[in-house]
Amino acid sequence: MNAFLFFIFLSLLHPNDINPQTIEAGRRGDLYRVWVYFDKKDFERIVDLDSASIERRLKHGIVGPTKNDYLINQSYIDQVKRLEVEIKNQSRWLNAVSVIADIEKINLIKKLPFVKKIEPVYKHTKKKSIQAIGNRNNQSRDIEYGSSYDQIEQINCRIPHIAGYFGQGVRVLYLDTGYELGHNAYDSLNLIAQYDFINGDENTANETDQEITDNQDDHGTICLSVMAGYDPGNLIGPSFKSEYLLAKTEVMADEIYQEVDNYVAAIEWGEALGADVTCASLGYYDWYEYDDLDGNTAATTIAVDIASSLGVLCVNSAGNEGDDPWYYICTPADADSIISVGAVNRDGTIANFSSRGPTYDGRIKPEVCALGVSTYCVRSNTEDIYRTASGTSFSAPLAAGAAAVIMSANPEWTNMQVREAMMMTASLSNSPDNMYGYGILNTWAAINYQFTTEIKDEEIIPNALKVFDAYPNPFNPTTSIRILSESILPSITLSIFNINGQLIQTLKKETTNARRMNIKWDGSRNSSGVYFFKIDWPGGSRTQKITLLN
């Protein structure tokens, strides 16, 4: 159809008809993939929540169902189905369904009285990660970590491992292209559930001939290994003892495009199953303008914010557009509750491809950085071969793994407390910018982060002391704690406990005429591991984790 005839066609449309140009972003050949938003929800039916989801919500003070738990009105769905269109996904959070239909059927849907609006389901051409094949065992500096040593050490996650924190007790939802779990690094993976949002089944590996041709499950397999892999001497992920939910959401056929509605459906699925952390190396920008990066526009961004409001910590790659005309982060990395992750090399220098901030409304992005240049990972569809790969796709699972480790060490913390701890202890926390965000992660420092609270004048406790962090920490064999007071120091008791809560030693300092004190502990007679300083004085106390490395 030439341009003149196309103009005549548009002019003949009913005033309430959909203009094809407005949904062009959802075009799939002669059909369109669109969101159909409804006006009301069914407030008599709610989603079934896993006990892990209920427990997580209770920790965040959420009791009973929220508005996001009520299901879509089934009569609305049935009436859309009667128009003989294909419904791909349902989102109770957005109160919408995604459908595939021709323009005629979409116009019929638009005329239904309960339809609020119709928008395209976005797709985009994905920039492939920079990848290089690595040799197995090409580095043996660490007998346990093998060639993954640098990426673990850079985010200071080796000490938490020594302390016994491996992400245990934390449930992670991973969203990607699919997962082939036959590699040795996945032998001990604690898999709770998996779902293929592309084919609608519980197999997240390659299924169809087209998926095999496109190597559909490659990207997800290698990204997941960076976070969850466990093969001592070769590859150790930060959170290899976490529980995992695997979602296959990203279509790799033809132009290599992703479906936004699969992402939304997957994050709703994972939240209901009790996910504490989500990780996705996905991003969308082709059909957005920069002013859409406001934290409130993209469907995936809205879904992330809803998940966060329910106590889930969402982690997403910032994007690989730093050296492209787009330059900025991709959605949903623009969410104000997310941890978006940039990529650095082994020297800590930002990668050229790592997407930059700020958001359109001026917020600093990304939040943090981790190794995304030549990151060590498995080679998919093999049993024992490894490789390296580059992109924010690989720095994101390191950050998500660190988050799971921090949660494992501090199970009482909320998702936003973990986010704050990660940002406020990163390498540039005092001077963040729009290349590195708050800097390179420091997992151990985040575990030991002290939250500040505002104290009103009338709430000041007599004999209030300023207790500094133990230094050095980790230590061998001695460490000390410095204490300051505006008045004469009271009697102070320092107790040392092991990780099991058993008292190891008590050091007591009587009242002196001084206003400062330095209490030293010699741990040379004790084995390596995590210990706790507990300082008590009249009017207050403080506990701090310390690590002895013999």
Coordinates of C-alpha atoms in Angstrom, one line a residue:
M1 CA 0.0 0.0 0.0
N2 CA 1.5 3.3 -1.0
A3 CA 1.7 6.3 1.4
F4 CA -1.3 8.1 -0.2
L5 CA -3.6 5.0 0.0
F6 CA -2.4 4.3 3.5
F7 CA -3.4 7.9 4.5
I8 CA -6.9 7.3 2.9
F9 CA -7.2 4.0 4.9
L10 CA -6.4 5.8 8.1
S11 CA -8.9 8.5 7.4
L12 CA -11.7 6.0 6.9
L13 CA -11.2 4.4 10.4
H14 CA -13.9 4.7 12.9
P15 CA -13.0 7.5 15.4
N16 CA -12.7 5.0 18.1
D17 CA -10.6 2.6 16.0
I18 CA -7.0 1.9 16.8
N19 CA -4.5 3.7 14.5
P20 CA -2.1 1.0 13.4
Q21 CA 0.8 3.4 13.8
T22 CA 0.1 3.7 17.5
I23 CA 0.7 0.0 18.0
E24 CA 3.4 -0.6 15.4
A25 CA 5.8 -1.4 18.2
G26 CA 3.8 -4.5 18.8
R27 CA 3.7 -5.7 15.2
R28 CA 4.5 -9.4 14.6
G29 CA 4.2 -9.8 10.8
D30 CA 0.5 -9.3 10.0
L31 CA -0.5 -9.5 13.6
Y32 CA 0.0 -7.3 16.6
R33 CA 0.9 -8.1 20.2
V34 CA -0.8 -5.7 22.5
W35 CA -1.7 -5.0 26.2
V36 CA -5.4 -4.8 26.8
Y37 CA -6.0 -2.9 30.1
F38 CA -9.3 -3.3 32.0
D39 CA -11.1 -0.8 34.1
K40 CA -11.9 -2.9 37.2
K41 CA -10.6 -6.0 39.0
D42 CA -12.4 -8.9 40.6
F43 CA -12.3 -8.1 44.3
E44 CA -13.7 -11.4 45.3
R45 CA -10.8 -13.6 44.1
I46 CA -7.2 -13.4 45.1
V47 CA -4.0 -15.2 43.9
D48 CA -2.8 -18.2 45.9
L49 CA 0.4 -17.2 47.7
D50 CA 3.2 -19.6 48.7
S51 CA 4.0 -19.7 52.4
A52 CA 7.4 -18.2 51.6
S53 CA 5.7 -15.2 50.0
I54 CA 3.5 -14.7 53.0
E55 CA 6.5 -15.0 55.3
R56 CA 8.4 -12.4 53.3
R57 CA 5.5 -10.0 53.3
L58 CA 5.0 -10.3 57.0
K59 CA 8.6 -9.3 57.5
H60 CA 7.8 -6.1 55.6
G61 CA 4.7 -5.5 57.6
I62 CA 2.3 -6.5 54.9
V63 CA -0.7 -8.4 56.4
G64 CA -3.5 -9.8 54.2
P65 CA -4.1 -9.3 50.5
T66 CA -3.1 -6.1 48.7
K67 CA -4.8 -4.6 45.7
N68 CA -2.2 -6.3 43.5
D69 CA -3.3 -9.8 44.7
Y70 CA -6.8 -9.6 43.3
L71 CA -7.3 -11.4 40.0
I72 CA -8.5 -10.0 36.7
N73 CA -12.2 -10.2 36.2
Q74 CA -12.8 -13.6 34.4
S75 CA -15.8 -12.3 32.5
Y76 CA -13.6 -9.7 30.9
I77 CA -11.1 -12.4 29.8
D78 CA -13.9 -14.6 28.5
Q79 CA -15.4 -11.8 26.4
V80 CA -12.0 -11.1 24.8
K81 CA -11.5 -14.8 24.1
R82 CA -14.9 -14.9 22.3
L83 CA -13.4 -12.6 19.7
E84 CA -11.0 -15.5 18.8
V85 CA -7.8 -13.9 19.7
E86 CA -4.8 -15.5 21.3
I87 CA -4.2 -14.4 25.0
K88 CA -0.5 -14.8 25.8
N89 CA -0.2 -13.5 29.4
Q90 CA -2.3 -12.2 32.2
S91 CA -1.1 -9.5 34.7
R92 CA -3.1 -9.0 37.8
W93 CA -0.7 -6.2 38.8
L94 CA -1.4 -4.3 35.6
N95 CA -5.0 -5.5 35.4
A96 CA -4.3 -6.4 31.8
V97 CA -3.8 -9.3 29.3
S98 CA -1.6 -9.4 26.3
V99 CA -3.1 -10.7 23.1
I100 CA -2.0 -11.4 19.6
A101 CA -4.6 -10.3 17.0
D102 CA -5.0 -8.5 13.7
I103 CA -6.0 -4.9 13.5
E104 CA -9.7 -5.7 13.0
K105 CA -9.9 -7.8 16.1
I106 CA -8.0 -5.2 18.1
N107 CA -10.5 -2.6 17.1
L108 CA -13.3 -4.9 18.3
I109 CA -11.6 -5.3 21.6
K110 CA -11.2 -1.6 22.0
K111 CA -15.0 -1.2 21.7
L112 CA -15.7 -3.4 24.7
P113 CA -17.1 -1.2 27.5
F114 CA -14.7 -2.5 30.2
V115 CA -11.5 -1.9 28.1
K116 CA -9.5 1.1 29.5
K117 CA -6.8 1.3 26.9
I118 CA -4.6 -0.7 24.5
E119 CA -0.9 -0.4 24.2
P120 CA 1.8 -2.4 22.2
V121 CA 3.8 -5.1 23.8
Y122 CA 7.3 -3.9 23.1
K123 CA 10.1 -5.8 21.4
H124 CA 13.6 -4.7 20.5
T125 CA 16.8 -5.8 18.9
K126 CA 19.1 -6.9 21.6
K127 CA 22.8 -5.8 21.6
K128 CA 24.8 -9.0 21.9
S129 CA 27.2 -9.3 24.8
I130 CA 30.9 -9.2 24.0
Q131 CA 32.1 -12.7 24.5
A132 CA 35.4 -14.6 24.5
I133 CA 36.0 -18.2 25.0
G134 CA 38.1 -19.0 28.0
N135 CA 40.2 -22.1 28.8
R136 CA 39.2 -24.3 31.8
N137 CA 41.5 -24.0 34.8
N138 CA 43.5 -21.1 33.1
Q139 CA 43.9 -19.6 36.6
S140 CA 44.6 -21.4 39.8
R141 CA 45.4 -18.7 42.3
D142 CA 42.6 -20.0 44.6
I143 CA 42.1 -23.7 45.0
E144 CA 38.4 -23.2 45.6
Y145 CA 37.4 -20.3 43.3
G146 CA 39.6 -21.1 40.3
S147 CA 39.1 -18.6 37.5
S148 CA 36.1 -17.0 39.3
Y149 CA 38.4 -15.7 42.0
D150 CA 38.7 -12.1 40.7
Q151 CA 34.9 -11.6 40.3
I152 CA 34.2 -12.8 43.8
E153 CA 37.1 -10.9 45.4
Q154 CA 36.3 -7.6 43.6
I155 CA 32.9 -7.4 45.3
N156 CA 34.5 -8.6 48.6
C157 CA 32.3 -11.7 48.8
R158 CA 35.1 -14.2 49.7
I159 CA 35.1 -13.1 53.4
P160 CA 31.3 -13.7 53.7
H161 CA 31.9 -17.2 52.3
I162 CA 34.5 -17.8 55.0
A163 CA 31.9 -16.5 57.5
G164 CA 29.4 -19.1 56.3
Y165 CA 27.1 -17.0 54.2
F166 CA 26.3 -18.4 50.8
G167 CA 22.8 -17.1 50.2
Q168 CA 21.2 -20.0 52.1
G169 CA 17.6 -19.3 53.2
V170 CA 17.1 -16.8 50.3
R171 CA 14.8 -17.5 47.3
V172 CA 15.9 -16.1 44.0
L173 CA 13.9 -15.6 40.8
Y174 CA 16.0 -15.6 37.7
L175 CA 14.6 -14.3 34.4
D176 CA 16.3 -15.0 31.1
T177 CA 16.2 -17.0 27.8
G178 CA 16.2 -20.5 29.3
Y179 CA 18.5 -22.8 31.2
E180 CA 20.3 -26.0 30.3
L181 CA 21.4 -27.5 33.6
G182 CA 23.5 -30.4 32.6
H183 CA 26.8 -28.7 33.5
N184 CA 28.8 -29.8 36.5
A185 CA 28.4 -26.4 38.0
Y186 CA 24.7 -27.0 38.4
D187 CA 24.9 -30.4 40.1
S188 CA 24.0 -28.9 43.5
L189 CA 21.6 -26.2 42.3
N190 CA 18.7 -25.9 44.7
L191 CA 15.9 -25.7 42.1
I192 CA 12.4 -25.0 43.6
A193 CA 10.4 -24.4 40.4
Q194 CA 10.8 -23.4 36.8
Y195 CA 8.4 -22.2 34.1
D196 CA 8.6 -21.4 30.4
F197 CA 6.6 -18.3 29.7
I198 CA 7.2 -18.7 26.0
N199 CA 5.9 -22.2 25.4
G200 CA 3.7 -22.4 28.5
D201 CA 5.2 -25.4 30.3
E202 CA 7.7 -26.3 33.0
N203 CA 10.7 -27.0 30.8
T204 CA 13.1 -24.0 30.6
A205 CA 15.7 -25.7 28.3
N206 CA 15.5 -25.7 24.5
E207 CA 12.4 -27.5 23.2
T208 CA 11.6 -26.6 19.6
D209 CA 13.8 -27.0 16.5
Q210 CA 13.8 -23.2 16.3
E211 CA 15.1 -22.8 19.8
I212 CA 17.9 -25.3 19.2
T213 CA 18.9 -23.5 16.0
D214 CA 18.9 -20.1 17.9
N215 CA 20.7 -21.6 20.9
Q216 CA 17.8 -20.2 22.9
D217 CA 19.0 -21.3 26.4
D218 CA 22.6 -20.1 26.0
H219 CA 22.3 -16.7 27.5
G220 CA 20.4 -17.7 30.6
T221 CA 22.6 -20.7 31.2
I222 CA 25.8 -18.8 31.3
C223 CA 24.4 -15.8 33.3
L224 CA 22.8 -18.0 35.9
S225 CA 26.2 -19.8 36.5
V226 CA 27.8 -16.5 37.5
M227 CA 25.4 -16.3 40.4
A228 CA 24.6 -19.9 41.3
G229 CA 27.4 -22.1 39.9
Y230 CA 29.3 -24.4 42.2
D231 CA 32.3 -26.4 40.9
P232 CA 35.2 -26.0 43.4
G233 CA 38.5 -25.3 41.6
N234 CA 36.7 -23.8 38.6
L235 CA 33.6 -21.6 39.3
I236 CA 32.0 -20.5 42.5
G237 CA 28.9 -18.1 42.4
P238 CA 28.3 -15.7 45.2
S239 CA 25.0 -17.4 46.3
F240 CA 25.3 -21.0 45.3
K241 CA 23.2 -22.2 48.3
S242 CA 20.2 -20.0 47.5
E243 CA 16.9 -21.5 46.4
Y244 CA 16.1 -20.8 42.7
L245 CA 13.0 -20.1 40.6
L246 CA 13.8 -20.1 36.9
A247 CA 11.7 -18.2 34.4
K248 CA 12.2 -18.5 30.6
T249 CA 10.9 -15.2 29.2
E250 CA 13.1 -14.0 26.4
V251 CA 12.5 -15.1 22.8
M252 CA 15.7 -15.4 20.7
A253 CA 14.1 -16.0 17.3
D254 CA 14.4 -13.9 14.2
E255 CA 15.5 -10.4 15.3
I256 CA 16.4 -11.5 18.8
Y257 CA 13.5 -9.8 20.5
Q258 CA 12.1 -9.9 24.0
E259 CA 8.5 -9.9 25.1
V260 CA 7.8 -7.4 27.9
D261 CA 4.7 -9.2 29.0
N262 CA 6.7 -12.4 29.7
Y263 CA 8.9 -10.4 32.1
V264 CA 5.8 -9.0 33.9
A265 CA 4.1 -12.4 34.1
A266 CA 7.3 -14.0 35.4
I267 CA 7.9 -11.5 38.2
E268 CA 4.3 -11.9 39.4
W269 CA 4.8 -15.7 39.3
G270 CA 8.0 -15.5 41.3
E271 CA 6.6 -13.1 43.9
A272 CA 3.7 -15.4 44.6
L273 CA 6.2 -18.3 45.1
G274 CA 8.2 -16.4 47.7
A275 CA 11.1 -14.8 45.8
D276 CA 13.2 -12.6 47.9
V277 CA 15.5 -11.4 45.1
T278 CA 15.0 -11.2 41.3
C279 CA 17.7 -11.0 38.8
A280 CA 17.3 -10.2 35.1
S281 CA 19.9 -9.4 32.4
L282 CA 17.2 -7.9 30.2
G283 CA 16.5 -4.4 29.1
Y284 CA 14.1 -2.5 26.8
Y285 CA 14.5 0.9 25.1
D286 CA 13.9 0.7 21.3
W287 CA 10.3 2.0 21.5
Y288 CA 10.8 4.4 24.3
E289 CA 12.1 8.0 24.4
Y290 CA 14.5 9.2 27.0
D291 CA 11.7 11.1 28.8
D292 CA 10.0 7.7 29.4
L293 CA 12.9 6.8 31.8
D294 CA 11.1 8.5 34.6
G295 CA 10.6 5.4 36.8
N296 CA 6.8 5.3 36.2
T297 CA 6.2 4.6 32.5
A298 CA 7.4 1.2 31.2
A299 CA 5.4 -1.9 32.1
T300 CA 8.4 -3.7 33.4
T301 CA 9.4 -0.7 35.6
I302 CA 5.9 -0.6 37.1
A303 CA 6.1 -4.4 37.7
V304 CA 9.4 -4.0 39.5
D305 CA 8.1 -1.2 41.7
I306 CA 5.1 -3.3 42.7
A307 CA 7.3 -6.3 43.5
S308 CA 9.5 -4.0 45.6
S309 CA 6.4 -2.8 47.5
L310 CA 5.8 -6.4 48.4
G311 CA 9.3 -6.9 49.8
V312 CA 11.2 -8.3 46.8
L313 CA 14.6 -6.8 46.0
C314 CA 14.9 -6.5 42.2
V315 CA 18.2 -6.5 40.4
N316 CA 18.6 -5.7 36.7
S317 CA 21.5 -5.1 34.3
A318 CA 21.9 -1.4 33.4
G319 CA 22.3 -2.1 29.7
N320 CA 25.1 -2.3 27.1
E321 CA 24.3 1.0 25.3
G322 CA 27.1 3.2 26.8
D323 CA 29.0 3.4 23.5
D324 CA 25.8 3.5 21.3
P325 CA 23.7 6.5 20.4
W326 CA 21.1 5.6 23.1
Y327 CA 23.8 5.8 25.8
Y328 CA 21.5 5.6 28.8
I329 CA 20.2 2.8 30.9
C330 CA 17.3 0.7 29.7
T331 CA 14.0 -0.1 31.3
P332 CA 13.3 -1.4 34.0
A333 CA 16.7 -0.2 35.3
D334 CA 15.0 3.2 35.6
A335 CA 12.8 2.1 38.5
D336 CA 13.5 4.0 41.7
S337 CA 13.4 0.8 43.9
I338 CA 15.7 -1.4 41.7
I339 CA 19.4 -2.2 41.9
S340 CA 20.6 -1.5 38.4
V341 CA 24.1 -2.8 37.7
G342 CA 26.9 -1.4 35.6
A343 CA 30.0 -3.3 34.3
V344 CA 33.6 -2.7 35.2
N345 CA 36.8 -4.5 34.2
R346 CA 39.2 -6.2 36.6
D347 CA 41.0 -2.9 37.3
G348 CA 37.7 -1.4 38.4
T349 CA 37.4 0.8 35.3
I350 CA 33.9 1.3 33.8
A351 CA 33.3 -0.6 30.6
N352 CA 32.7 1.6 27.5
F353 CA 29.5 -0.4 26.8
S354 CA 28.0 0.0 30.3
S355 CA 24.9 2.1 30.1
R356 CA 24.9 5.5 31.9
G357 CA 22.5 7.6 33.9
P358 CA 20.8 9.7 34.9
T359 CA 17.1 8.9 34.6
Y360 CA 15.0 11.5 33.0
D361 CA 13.9 12.8 36.4
G362 CA 17.6 13.2 37.4
R363 CA 18.2 10.1 39.6
I364 CA 21.7 8.6 39.6
K365 CA 22.1 5.4 37.7
P366 CA 23.3 2.7 37.8
E367 CA 23.1 1.9 41.5
V368 CA 26.3 -0.2 41.7
C369 CA 28.9 -2.0 39.6
A370 CA 30.5 -5.5 39.4
L371 CA 32.8 -7.3 37.0
G372 CA 31.2 -7.4 33.5
V373 CA 34.3 -7.6 31.3
S374 CA 35.6 -11.2 30.8
T375 CA 33.4 -12.6 33.6
Y376 CA 34.0 -16.3 34.2
C377 CA 31.0 -18.6 33.5
V378 CA 30.0 -22.0 32.1
R379 CA 29.9 -22.8 28.5
S380 CA 26.3 -23.9 27.8
N381 CA 25.4 -27.4 26.6
T382 CA 28.6 -28.8 27.9
E383 CA 29.3 -30.7 31.1
D384 CA 32.7 -29.3 32.2
I385 CA 33.8 -26.5 29.9
Y386 CA 34.1 -22.8 30.9
R387 CA 34.3 -19.5 29.1
T388 CA 34.4 -15.8 29.7
A389 CA 31.8 -13.3 28.6
S390 CA 31.3 -9.5 28.8
G391 CA 28.3 -7.3 29.3
T392 CA 26.1 -6.0 32.1
S393 CA 24.4 -9.3 31.7
F394 CA 27.2 -10.8 33.8
S395 CA 27.7 -8.0 36.4
A396 CA 24.0 -8.2 37.3
P397 CA 24.1 -11.8 38.6
L398 CA 27.2 -10.9 40.7
A399 CA 25.2 -8.1 42.3
A400 CA 22.1 -10.2 42.8
G401 CA 24.3 -12.9 44.3
A402 CA 25.8 -10.4 46.7
A403 CA 22.3 -9.3 47.7
A404 CA 21.3 -12.9 48.5
V405 CA 24.4 -13.3 50.6
I406 CA 23.7 -10.1 52.5
M407 CA 20.1 -11.3 53.1
S408 CA 21.5 -14.6 54.3
A409 CA 23.6 -12.8 56.9
N410 CA 20.9 -10.4 57.9
P411 CA 17.6 -12.2 57.5
E412 CA 15.7 -9.6 59.5
W413 CA 16.5 -6.8 57.0
T414 CA 14.0 -5.6 54.5
N415 CA 14.6 -5.4 50.8
M416 CA 15.1 -1.7 50.9
Q417 CA 17.6 -2.0 53.8
V418 CA 19.6 -4.4 51.8
R419 CA 19.5 -2.0 48.8
E420 CA 20.7 0.9 51.1
A421 CA 23.5 -1.2 52.6
M422 CA 24.7 -2.2 49.1
M423 CA 24.8 1.4 47.9
M424 CA 26.1 3.1 51.0
T425 CA 29.1 0.7 51.3
A426 CA 30.1 0.7 47.6
S427 CA 33.4 2.2 46.6
L428 CA 32.0 5.7 45.5
S429 CA 29.2 6.0 48.1
N430 CA 30.5 9.4 49.2
S431 CA 30.6 10.8 45.6
P432 CA 28.3 8.8 43.3
D433 CA 28.1 9.6 39.6
N434 CA 26.3 8.5 36.5
M435 CA 29.0 6.1 35.2
Y436 CA 29.6 4.0 38.3
G437 CA 26.6 4.9 40.4
Y438 CA 27.7 4.4 44.0
G439 CA 30.6 2.3 42.9
I440 CA 31.8 -1.3 43.0
L441 CA 30.0 -3.5 45.5
N442 CA 31.5 -4.4 48.9
T443 CA 29.5 -7.4 50.1
W444 CA 31.2 -7.8 53.5
A445 CA 30.9 -4.1 54.3
A446 CA 27.2 -4.2 53.3
I447 CA 26.7 -7.1 55.7
N448 CA 28.1 -5.0 58.5
Y449 CA 26.4 -1.8 57.5
Q450 CA 25.0 0.2 60.4
F451 CA 21.7 2.0 59.8
T452 CA 21.4 5.4 61.2
T453 CA 18.3 6.7 63.0
E454 CA 17.4 10.2 63.9
I455 CA 17.2 10.7 67.7
K456 CA 15.2 13.6 69.1
D457 CA 16.8 15.7 71.8
E458 CA 14.3 14.4 74.5
E459 CA 15.2 10.8 73.5
I460 CA 19.0 11.1 74.1
I461 CA 20.1 8.4 76.6
P462 CA 22.5 9.5 79.4
N463 CA 26.0 8.2 78.9
A464 CA 25.5 7.8 75.1
L465 CA 28.7 6.7 73.5
K466 CA 30.1 6.8 70.0
V467 CA 31.4 3.3 69.2
F468 CA 33.5 3.0 66.1
D469 CA 33.8 -0.1 63.9
A470 CA 36.4 -2.6 64.8
Y471 CA 39.6 -2.2 63.0
P472 CA 41.1 -4.0 61.3
N473 CA 38.3 -6.3 60.2
P474 CA 39.0 -9.0 59.0
F475 CA 41.9 -9.3 61.4
N476 CA 44.8 -11.6 62.4
P477 CA 45.4 -11.9 65.3
T478 CA 44.2 -8.6 67.0
T479 CA 41.6 -6.0 66.4
S480 CA 40.3 -3.1 68.5
I481 CA 37.3 -0.9 69.0
R482 CA 37.6 2.8 69.7
I483 CA 35.0 4.5 72.0
L484 CA 34.4 8.2 72.5
S485 CA 32.2 10.1 75.0
E486 CA 31.4 13.7 75.6
S487 CA 31.7 13.1 79.3
I488 CA 33.7 10.7 81.5
L489 CA 33.5 7.2 80.2
P490 CA 31.4 4.8 82.3
S491 CA 32.2 1.2 83.1
I492 CA 32.2 -0.8 79.8
T493 CA 32.0 -4.5 79.3
L494 CA 33.2 -6.1 76.0
S495 CA 32.0 -9.7 75.4
I496 CA 33.1 -11.9 72.5
F497 CA 30.8 -14.6 71.2
N498 CA 31.3 -17.1 68.5
I499 CA 28.9 -17.6 65.5
N500 CA 26.8 -20.0 67.6
G501 CA 26.3 -17.4 70.3
Q502 CA 28.6 -19.0 72.9
L503 CA 30.6 -16.7 75.1
I504 CA 34.3 -16.8 74.3
Q505 CA 35.7 -14.1 76.5
T506 CA 34.7 -11.0 78.6
L507 CA 36.8 -7.9 78.8
K508 CA 35.8 -5.3 81.3
K509 CA 37.0 -1.7 81.6
E510 CA 36.2 0.2 84.8
T511 CA 35.3 3.9 85.0
T512 CA 38.2 6.1 84.1
N513 CA 38.8 9.8 83.9
A514 CA 39.2 9.5 80.2
R515 CA 36.7 10.4 77.4
R516 CA 38.1 7.9 75.0
M517 CA 39.0 4.3 75.1
N518 CA 40.6 1.7 72.8
I519 CA 39.7 -2.0 73.7
K520 CA 41.9 -4.6 72.0
W521 CA 41.1 -8.3 71.5
D522 CA 43.7 -10.9 70.7
G523 CA 42.1 -13.9 68.9
S524 CA 45.3 -15.9 68.3
R525 CA 44.0 -18.8 70.5
N526 CA 40.8 -19.1 68.5
S527 CA 40.1 -20.6 65.1
S528 CA 39.2 -18.6 62.0
G529 CA 35.6 -17.6 61.6
V530 CA 33.0 -15.1 62.5
Y531 CA 32.7 -13.6 66.0
F532 CA 30.6 -10.9 67.6
F533 CA 31.7 -8.0 69.8
K534 CA 29.0 -6.9 72.2
I535 CA 29.7 -3.7 74.1
D536 CA 27.5 -2.9 77.1
W537 CA 27.5 0.3 79.2
P538 CA 25.0 2.0 81.5
G539 CA 22.4 3.3 79.1
G540 CA 23.2 1.4 75.9
S541 CA 24.9 -1.5 74.0
R542 CA 26.1 -2.3 70.5
T543 CA 26.9 -5.6 68.7
Q544 CA 29.3 -5.9 65.7
K545 CA 30.4 -8.8 63.5
I546 CA 34.1 -9.4 63.2
T547 CA 36.1 -12.0 61.2
L548 CA 39.3 -13.7 62.3
L549 CA 41.5 -15.0 59.5
N550 CA 44.4 -17.2 60.8

